[in-house]
Amino acid sequence: MKIKAILFSLVMLLVPVLDAHAVLDLSVAPLNGGNNLRFGRVSSSGQVNQEVRIRISSTDGSQYQVFHRMVDSFLNEKNETLGSDAISTYTLLGSNASGTLYAQNIERMGFTDQLLYSSGSGGESDSFTAVYAVDGQRVAATGNFFGRIQYTIRPVGGASQSTAILNVTIETSGELKIEVEGSSAVDAVRLKFKGDHDREGYVRVSFNNNLGQEIQVFQEVEPFPQDVLFSEINDQAVLF
């Protein structure tokens, strides 16, 4: 009886030690490598997708759920926002080994928790893939944007949680827009040889949505100014 009592005491001492070492944690990593999720350049008419692998370590035997959300607004160097609905997400079907994937249809990302995954009742370790897409047509400004996505894991019915943060960079560029305006009309320059009026004119060239790219402007006269009989003016008569 004494030996049994001693063994029972040892078991009772070991139980809290085992519970103290129970693990419920997660890690996130972009599938294209690195520690940050980089979208590269997104044009105004394009869409860029990137994948993130979420891995869960669980040894406490309790069911858990995984959520994600944007931590703050994505801002560029001018403090302009990317656009509230420019980023969408979904989970990749079949990327998990057990449990249940949610958000399998495309959803707009927001600032509130979105459920991505729920484990089985035994709370086994698992991993899955989340896909993120930036839609250039929904981007509100151009520039280099920075933001953060937070991932949270919680036991079902429990108060504790663990989080991970993923930094995200997006470079957006609009389609180059060029406007040419003449001094006499939107599409015309009228010159006169006699008198002071209209002896000179100009063409104004303006462009925007050029993100760090070299711009070269050329001019070509085709055809050279002609009279009503299609005779060209002297090539030295018009200077610029």
PDB file of C-alpha atoms in Angstrom:
ATOM      1  CA  MET A   1       0.000   0.000   0.000  1.00  0.00           C
ATOM      2  CA  LYS A   2       2.821   2.364   0.762  1.00  0.00           C
ATOM      3  CA  ILE A   3       4.402   1.743  -2.640  1.00  0.00           C
ATOM      4  CA  LYS A   4       1.040   2.325  -4.377  1.00  0.00           C
ATOM      5  CA  ALA A   5       0.578   5.574  -2.494  1.00  0.00           C
ATOM      6  CA  ILE A   6       4.026   6.783  -3.556  1.00  0.00           C
ATOM      7  CA  LEU A   7       3.350   5.899  -7.217  1.00  0.00           C
ATOM      8  CA  PHE A   8      -0.021   7.682  -7.086  1.00  0.00           C
ATOM      9  CA  SER A   9       1.677  10.773  -5.699  1.00  0.00           C
ATOM     10  CA  LEU A  10       4.270  10.741  -8.503  1.00  0.00           C
ATOM     11  CA  VAL A  11       1.538  10.535 -11.157  1.00  0.00           C
ATOM     12  CA  MET A  12      -0.293  13.451  -9.562  1.00  0.00           C
ATOM     13  CA  LEU A  13       2.921  15.489  -9.614  1.00  0.00           C
ATOM     14  CA  LEU A  14       3.614  14.707 -13.252  1.00  0.00           C
ATOM     15  CA  VAL A  15       0.172  15.699 -14.570  1.00  0.00           C
ATOM     16  CA  PRO A  16       0.585  19.465 -14.004  1.00  0.00           C
ATOM     17  CA  VAL A  17       4.084  19.294 -15.479  1.00  0.00           C
ATOM     18  CA  LEU A  18       2.713  17.778 -18.675  1.00  0.00           C
ATOM     19  CA  ASP A  19      -0.106  20.345 -18.846  1.00  0.00           C
ATOM     20  CA  ALA A  20       2.372  23.179 -18.340  1.00  0.00           C
ATOM     21  CA  HIS A  21       4.196  22.104 -21.501  1.00  0.00           C
ATOM     22  CA  ALA A  22       1.079  21.911 -23.721  1.00  0.00           C
ATOM     23  CA  VAL A  23       1.580  23.900 -26.926  1.00  0.00           C
ATOM     24  CA  LEU A  24      -0.876  25.833 -29.103  1.00  0.00           C
ATOM     25  CA  ASP A  25       0.970  28.091 -31.514  1.00  0.00           C
ATOM     26  CA  LEU A  26       1.092  29.064 -35.172  1.00  0.00           C
ATOM     27  CA  SER A  27       3.613  30.354 -37.695  1.00  0.00           C
ATOM     28  CA  VAL A  28       3.127  31.982 -41.107  1.00  0.00           C
ATOM     29  CA  ALA A  29       5.434  32.160 -44.130  1.00  0.00           C
ATOM     30  CA  PRO A  30       4.937  33.290 -47.757  1.00  0.00           C
ATOM     31  CA  LEU A  31       5.335  30.436 -50.238  1.00  0.00           C
ATOM     32  CA  ASN A  32       7.540  32.614 -52.464  1.00  0.00           C
ATOM     33  CA  GLY A  33      10.114  32.866 -49.660  1.00  0.00           C
ATOM     34  CA  GLY A  34      11.253  35.537 -47.245  1.00  0.00           C
ATOM     35  CA  ASN A  35       9.644  36.873 -44.103  1.00  0.00           C
ATOM     36  CA  ASN A  36       7.460  39.510 -45.791  1.00  0.00           C
ATOM     37  CA  LEU A  37       4.591  39.049 -48.216  1.00  0.00           C
ATOM     38  CA  ARG A  38       5.696  40.961 -51.342  1.00  0.00           C
ATOM     39  CA  PHE A  39       3.224  41.520 -54.170  1.00  0.00           C
ATOM     40  CA  GLY A  40       5.620  43.412 -56.412  1.00  0.00           C
ATOM     41  CA  ARG A  41       4.077  45.771 -58.953  1.00  0.00           C
ATOM     42  CA  VAL A  42       0.330  45.718 -59.512  1.00  0.00           C
ATOM     43  CA  SER A  43      -0.982  47.576 -62.568  1.00  0.00           C
ATOM     44  CA  SER A  44      -4.307  49.384 -62.571  1.00  0.00           C
ATOM     45  CA  SER A  45      -5.868  46.704 -64.773  1.00  0.00           C
ATOM     46  CA  GLY A  46      -4.147  43.656 -63.285  1.00  0.00           C
ATOM     47  CA  GLN A  47      -4.410  41.319 -60.323  1.00  0.00           C
ATOM     48  CA  VAL A  48      -1.565  39.708 -58.364  1.00  0.00           C
ATOM     49  CA  ASN A  49      -1.994  36.649 -56.116  1.00  0.00           C
ATOM     50  CA  GLN A  50       0.324  35.447 -53.373  1.00  0.00           C
ATOM     51  CA  GLU A  51       0.086  32.418 -51.073  1.00  0.00           C
ATOM     52  CA  VAL A  52       0.858  32.107 -47.366  1.00  0.00           C
ATOM     53  CA  ARG A  53       1.385  28.843 -45.509  1.00  0.00           C
ATOM     54  CA  ILE A  54      -0.020  28.733 -41.964  1.00  0.00           C
ATOM     55  CA  ARG A  55       1.338  26.001 -39.672  1.00  0.00           C
ATOM     56  CA  ILE A  56      -0.202  25.084 -36.305  1.00  0.00           C
ATOM     57  CA  SER A  57       1.526  23.235 -33.478  1.00  0.00           C
ATOM     58  CA  SER A  58      -0.934  21.789 -30.955  1.00  0.00           C
ATOM     59  CA  THR A  59      -0.346  19.330 -28.134  1.00  0.00           C
ATOM     60  CA  ASP A  60      -3.085  20.194 -25.642  1.00  0.00           C
ATOM     61  CA  GLY A  61      -5.777  18.046 -27.289  1.00  0.00           C
ATOM     62  CA  SER A  62      -8.358  20.854 -27.479  1.00  0.00           C
ATOM     63  CA  GLN A  63     -10.190  22.068 -30.567  1.00  0.00           C
ATOM     64  CA  TYR A  64      -8.961  25.432 -31.880  1.00  0.00           C
ATOM     65  CA  GLN A  65      -9.689  27.979 -34.607  1.00  0.00           C
ATOM     66  CA  VAL A  66      -7.496  30.237 -36.757  1.00  0.00           C
ATOM     67  CA  PHE A  67      -8.472  33.782 -37.770  1.00  0.00           C
ATOM     68  CA  HIS A  68      -6.866  36.613 -39.718  1.00  0.00           C
ATOM     69  CA  ARG A  69      -7.471  40.345 -40.209  1.00  0.00           C
ATOM     70  CA  MET A  70      -5.750  43.511 -41.411  1.00  0.00           C
ATOM     71  CA  VAL A  71      -4.044  45.272 -38.516  1.00  0.00           C
ATOM     72  CA  ASP A  72      -4.249  48.759 -40.032  1.00  0.00           C
ATOM     73  CA  SER A  73      -4.815  50.532 -43.350  1.00  0.00           C
ATOM     74  CA  PHE A  74      -2.280  49.988 -46.113  1.00  0.00           C
ATOM     75  CA  LEU A  75      -0.561  53.356 -46.663  1.00  0.00           C
ATOM     76  CA  ASN A  76       1.932  54.629 -49.244  1.00  0.00           C
ATOM     77  CA  GLU A  77       4.726  57.174 -48.866  1.00  0.00           C
ATOM     78  CA  LYS A  78       2.175  60.002 -49.217  1.00  0.00           C
ATOM     79  CA  ASN A  79       0.002  58.541 -46.449  1.00  0.00           C
ATOM     80  CA  GLU A  80      -2.652  57.611 -49.011  1.00  0.00           C
ATOM     81  CA  THR A  81      -4.712  54.461 -48.490  1.00  0.00           C
ATOM     82  CA  LEU A  82      -4.618  51.512 -50.854  1.00  0.00           C
ATOM     83  CA  GLY A  83      -8.410  51.168 -50.917  1.00  0.00           C
ATOM     84  CA  SER A  84     -10.707  49.447 -48.456  1.00  0.00           C
ATOM     85  CA  ASP A  85     -11.675  46.598 -50.812  1.00  0.00           C
ATOM     86  CA  ALA A  86      -8.485  46.200 -52.863  1.00  0.00           C
ATOM     87  CA  ILE A  87      -7.338  43.012 -51.061  1.00  0.00           C
ATOM     88  CA  SER A  88      -9.315  39.773 -51.154  1.00  0.00           C
ATOM     89  CA  THR A  89      -8.567  36.335 -49.761  1.00  0.00           C
ATOM     90  CA  TYR A  90      -9.580  32.685 -49.729  1.00  0.00           C
ATOM     91  CA  THR A  91      -8.236  29.386 -48.404  1.00  0.00           C
ATOM     92  CA  LEU A  92      -6.847  26.800 -50.811  1.00  0.00           C
ATOM     93  CA  LEU A  93      -9.028  23.702 -51.016  1.00  0.00           C
ATOM     94  CA  GLY A  94      -7.178  20.533 -50.020  1.00  0.00           C
ATOM     95  CA  SER A  95      -4.204  22.348 -48.507  1.00  0.00           C
ATOM     96  CA  ASN A  96      -5.021  21.029 -44.995  1.00  0.00           C
ATOM     97  CA  ALA A  97      -4.620  17.490 -43.647  1.00  0.00           C
ATOM     98  CA  SER A  98      -7.495  17.522 -41.142  1.00  0.00           C
ATOM     99  CA  GLY A  99     -10.017  19.917 -39.673  1.00  0.00           C
ATOM    100  CA  THR A 100     -12.227  22.254 -41.712  1.00  0.00           C
ATOM    101  CA  LEU A 101     -11.266  25.115 -44.022  1.00  0.00           C
ATOM    102  CA  TYR A 102     -13.435  28.204 -44.106  1.00  0.00           C
ATOM    103  CA  ALA A 103     -13.353  31.228 -46.484  1.00  0.00           C
ATOM    104  CA  GLN A 104     -13.104  28.934 -49.516  1.00  0.00           C
ATOM    105  CA  ASN A 105     -14.948  31.562 -51.551  1.00  0.00           C
ATOM    106  CA  ILE A 106     -13.265  34.903 -52.265  1.00  0.00           C
ATOM    107  CA  GLU A 107     -13.833  37.427 -49.470  1.00  0.00           C
ATOM    108  CA  ARG A 108     -12.759  41.045 -49.055  1.00  0.00           C
ATOM    109  CA  MET A 109     -10.284  41.473 -46.220  1.00  0.00           C
ATOM    110  CA  GLY A 110     -11.242  43.733 -43.353  1.00  0.00           C
ATOM    111  CA  PHE A 111     -10.223  44.833 -39.874  1.00  0.00           C
ATOM    112  CA  THR A 112     -12.336  42.267 -38.014  1.00  0.00           C
ATOM    113  CA  ASP A 113     -11.395  38.625 -37.451  1.00  0.00           C
ATOM    114  CA  GLN A 114     -12.246  36.290 -40.334  1.00  0.00           C
ATOM    115  CA  LEU A 115     -12.382  32.550 -39.618  1.00  0.00           C
ATOM    116  CA  LEU A 116      -9.978  30.558 -41.786  1.00  0.00           C
ATOM    117  CA  TYR A 117      -9.726  27.140 -40.170  1.00  0.00           C
ATOM    118  CA  SER A 118     -11.214  24.997 -37.396  1.00  0.00           C
ATOM    119  CA  SER A 119      -9.470  21.882 -36.131  1.00  0.00           C
ATOM    120  CA  GLY A 120     -11.086  18.578 -35.273  1.00  0.00           C
ATOM    121  CA  SER A 121     -12.238  17.888 -31.708  1.00  0.00           C
ATOM    122  CA  GLY A 122      -8.827  16.451 -30.851  1.00  0.00           C
ATOM    123  CA  GLY A 123      -6.995  19.655 -31.799  1.00  0.00           C
ATOM    124  CA  GLU A 124      -4.355  17.971 -33.955  1.00  0.00           C
ATOM    125  CA  SER A 125      -1.465  19.937 -35.459  1.00  0.00           C
ATOM    126  CA  ASP A 126      -2.067  20.917 -39.056  1.00  0.00           C
ATOM    127  CA  SER A 127      -1.187  23.391 -41.804  1.00  0.00           C
ATOM    128  CA  PHE A 128      -3.047  25.060 -44.671  1.00  0.00           C
ATOM    129  CA  THR A 129      -2.619  27.725 -47.361  1.00  0.00           C
ATOM    130  CA  ALA A 130      -4.332  31.100 -47.608  1.00  0.00           C
ATOM    131  CA  VAL A 131      -4.339  33.031 -50.897  1.00  0.00           C
ATOM    132  CA  TYR A 132      -4.273  36.842 -51.044  1.00  0.00           C
ATOM    133  CA  ALA A 133      -5.088  38.894 -54.142  1.00  0.00           C
ATOM    134  CA  VAL A 134      -4.619  42.593 -54.923  1.00  0.00           C
ATOM    135  CA  ASP A 135      -7.068  43.884 -57.547  1.00  0.00           C
ATOM    136  CA  GLY A 136      -5.549  46.813 -59.431  1.00  0.00           C
ATOM    137  CA  GLN A 137      -8.972  48.084 -60.523  1.00  0.00           C
ATOM    138  CA  ARG A 138      -9.912  48.650 -56.873  1.00  0.00           C
ATOM    139  CA  VAL A 139      -6.667  50.401 -55.895  1.00  0.00           C
ATOM    140  CA  ALA A 140      -7.297  54.022 -54.936  1.00  0.00           C
ATOM    141  CA  ALA A 141      -3.759  55.435 -55.335  1.00  0.00           C
ATOM    142  CA  THR A 142      -0.336  54.628 -56.743  1.00  0.00           C
ATOM    143  CA  GLY A 143       2.895  54.184 -54.809  1.00  0.00           C
ATOM    144  CA  ASN A 144       4.633  51.792 -52.428  1.00  0.00           C
ATOM    145  CA  PHE A 145       2.221  50.518 -49.806  1.00  0.00           C
ATOM    146  CA  PHE A 146       2.923  48.842 -46.474  1.00  0.00           C
ATOM    147  CA  GLY A 147       0.501  47.011 -44.212  1.00  0.00           C
ATOM    148  CA  ARG A 148       0.196  44.093 -41.799  1.00  0.00           C
ATOM    149  CA  ILE A 149      -1.937  40.973 -41.500  1.00  0.00           C
ATOM    150  CA  GLN A 150      -2.485  39.433 -38.066  1.00  0.00           C
ATOM    151  CA  TYR A 151      -3.144  35.722 -37.555  1.00  0.00           C
ATOM    152  CA  THR A 152      -4.754  34.514 -34.328  1.00  0.00           C
ATOM    153  CA  ILE A 153      -5.225  31.007 -32.956  1.00  0.00           C
ATOM    154  CA  ARG A 154      -7.684  30.373 -30.096  1.00  0.00           C
ATOM    155  CA  PRO A 155      -8.911  27.234 -28.339  1.00  0.00           C
ATOM    156  CA  VAL A 156     -12.666  26.828 -28.765  1.00  0.00           C
ATOM    157  CA  GLY A 157     -14.281  28.031 -25.555  1.00  0.00           C
ATOM    158  CA  GLY A 158     -10.964  29.230 -24.170  1.00  0.00           C
ATOM    159  CA  ALA A 159      -9.770  32.728 -23.340  1.00  0.00           C
ATOM    160  CA  SER A 160      -6.096  32.362 -24.280  1.00  0.00           C
ATOM    161  CA  GLN A 161      -4.741  33.012 -27.781  1.00  0.00           C
ATOM    162  CA  SER A 162      -1.528  33.268 -29.794  1.00  0.00           C
ATOM    163  CA  THR A 163      -0.865  35.679 -32.655  1.00  0.00           C
ATOM    164  CA  ALA A 164       1.567  36.154 -35.537  1.00  0.00           C
ATOM    165  CA  ILE A 165       2.108  39.248 -37.709  1.00  0.00           C
ATOM    166  CA  LEU A 166       2.987  39.212 -41.419  1.00  0.00           C
ATOM    167  CA  ASN A 167       4.318  42.405 -43.040  1.00  0.00           C
ATOM    168  CA  VAL A 168       2.955  43.082 -46.536  1.00  0.00           C
ATOM    169  CA  THR A 169       4.347  45.332 -49.295  1.00  0.00           C
ATOM    170  CA  ILE A 170       2.508  46.310 -52.486  1.00  0.00           C
ATOM    171  CA  GLU A 171       3.748  48.495 -55.343  1.00  0.00           C
ATOM    172  CA  THR A 172       0.934  49.901 -57.456  1.00  0.00           C
ATOM    173  CA  SER A 173       1.122  51.768 -60.749  1.00  0.00           C
ATOM    174  CA  GLY A 174      -1.640  53.208 -62.854  1.00  0.00           C
ATOM    175  CA  GLU A 175      -1.717  53.062 -66.626  1.00  0.00           C
ATOM    176  CA  LEU A 176       0.297  55.952 -68.054  1.00  0.00           C
ATOM    177  CA  LYS A 177      -2.039  58.743 -69.161  1.00  0.00           C
ATOM    178  CA  ILE A 178      -0.819  61.381 -71.629  1.00  0.00           C
ATOM    179  CA  GLU A 179      -2.610  64.540 -72.717  1.00  0.00           C
ATOM    180  CA  VAL A 180      -1.580  66.822 -75.593  1.00  0.00           C
ATOM    181  CA  GLU A 181      -3.162  70.257 -75.937  1.00  0.00           C
ATOM    182  CA  GLY A 182      -2.559  72.911 -78.595  1.00  0.00           C
ATOM    183  CA  SER A 183      -2.481  76.672 -78.018  1.00  0.00           C
ATOM    184  CA  SER A 184      -5.325  77.381 -80.462  1.00  0.00           C
ATOM    185  CA  ALA A 185      -7.578  74.463 -79.574  1.00  0.00           C
ATOM    186  CA  VAL A 186      -7.446  71.147 -77.776  1.00  0.00           C
ATOM    187  CA  ASP A 187      -6.078  69.497 -80.927  1.00  0.00           C
ATOM    188  CA  ALA A 188      -4.738  72.394 -82.990  1.00  0.00           C
ATOM    189  CA  VAL A 189      -2.013  75.039 -83.300  1.00  0.00           C
ATOM    190  CA  ARG A 190      -2.716  77.858 -85.806  1.00  0.00           C
ATOM    191  CA  LEU A 191       0.150  80.094 -86.964  1.00  0.00           C
ATOM    192  CA  LYS A 192       0.133  83.292 -89.094  1.00  0.00           C
ATOM    193  CA  PHE A 193       3.100  84.823 -90.866  1.00  0.00           C
ATOM    194  CA  LYS A 194       1.727  88.357 -90.987  1.00  0.00           C
ATOM    195  CA  GLY A 195       1.051  90.484 -87.946  1.00  0.00           C
ATOM    196  CA  ASP A 196       2.036  89.875 -84.352  1.00  0.00           C
ATOM    197  CA  HIS A 197      -0.976  87.764 -83.470  1.00  0.00           C
ATOM    198  CA  ASP A 198      -0.608  83.972 -83.743  1.00  0.00           C
ATOM    199  CA  ARG A 199       2.941  84.094 -85.038  1.00  0.00           C
ATOM    200  CA  GLU A 200       3.806  81.706 -82.224  1.00  0.00           C
ATOM    201  CA  GLY A 201       1.965  78.818 -80.658  1.00  0.00           C
ATOM    202  CA  TYR A 202       2.680  75.918 -78.383  1.00  0.00           C
ATOM    203  CA  VAL A 203       1.815  72.351 -77.534  1.00  0.00           C
ATOM    204  CA  ARG A 204       1.427  71.341 -73.890  1.00  0.00           C
ATOM    205  CA  VAL A 205       2.192  67.709 -73.012  1.00  0.00           C
ATOM    206  CA  SER A 206       1.135  66.385 -69.599  1.00  0.00           C
ATOM    207  CA  PHE A 207       1.189  62.898 -68.128  1.00  0.00           C
ATOM    208  CA  ASN A 208       0.435  61.142 -64.848  1.00  0.00           C
ATOM    209  CA  ASN A 209       0.495  57.703 -63.213  1.00  0.00           C
ATOM    210  CA  ASN A 210       4.135  57.315 -64.149  1.00  0.00           C
ATOM    211  CA  LEU A 211       5.690  55.437 -61.229  1.00  0.00           C
ATOM    212  CA  GLY A 212       9.463  55.845 -61.369  1.00  0.00           C
ATOM    213  CA  GLN A 213       9.740  55.143 -65.105  1.00  0.00           C
ATOM    214  CA  GLU A 214      11.669  57.172 -67.678  1.00  0.00           C
ATOM    215  CA  ILE A 215       9.528  59.209 -70.040  1.00  0.00           C
ATOM    216  CA  GLN A 216      10.671  60.219 -73.553  1.00  0.00           C
ATOM    217  CA  VAL A 217       8.623  62.525 -75.775  1.00  0.00           C
ATOM    218  CA  PHE A 218       9.115  62.629 -79.558  1.00  0.00           C
ATOM    219  CA  GLN A 219       7.469  64.650 -82.296  1.00  0.00           C
ATOM    220  CA  GLU A 220       6.991  63.809 -85.957  1.00  0.00           C
ATOM    221  CA  VAL A 221       5.375  65.962 -88.666  1.00  0.00           C
ATOM    222  CA  GLU A 222       3.270  63.884 -91.028  1.00  0.00           C
ATOM    223  CA  PRO A 223       2.422  65.344 -93.405  1.00  0.00           C
ATOM    224  CA  PHE A 224       4.356  68.634 -93.437  1.00  0.00           C
ATOM    225  CA  PRO A 225       2.017  71.692 -93.572  1.00  0.00           C
ATOM    226  CA  GLN A 226       0.449  72.019 -97.031  1.00  0.00           C
ATOM    227  CA  ASP A 227      -1.745  74.511 -98.832  1.00  0.00           C
ATOM    228  CA  VAL A 228      -5.021  73.720-100.560  1.00  0.00           C
ATOM    229  CA  LEU A 229      -3.094  72.512-103.604  1.00  0.00           C
ATOM    230  CA  PHE A 230      -1.094  70.103-101.389  1.00  0.00           C
ATOM    231  CA  SER A 231       2.107  72.070-101.829  1.00  0.00           C
ATOM    232  CA  GLU A 232       4.301  71.832 -98.739  1.00  0.00           C
ATOM    233  CA  ILE A 233       5.481  74.941 -96.963  1.00  0.00           C
ATOM    234  CA  ASN A 234       9.206  75.710 -96.910  1.00  0.00           C
ATOM    235  CA  ASP A 235      10.794  73.403 -94.349  1.00  0.00           C
ATOM    236  CA  GLN A 236      12.589  76.394 -92.774  1.00  0.00           C
ATOM    237  CA  ALA A 237       9.396  78.379 -92.228  1.00  0.00           C
ATOM    238  CA  VAL A 238       8.270  76.637 -89.034  1.00  0.00           C
ATOM    239  CA  LEU A 239      10.716  76.568 -86.154  1.00  0.00           C
ATOM    240  CA  PHE A 240      10.450  75.313 -82.580  1.00  0.00           C
TER     241      PHE A 240
END
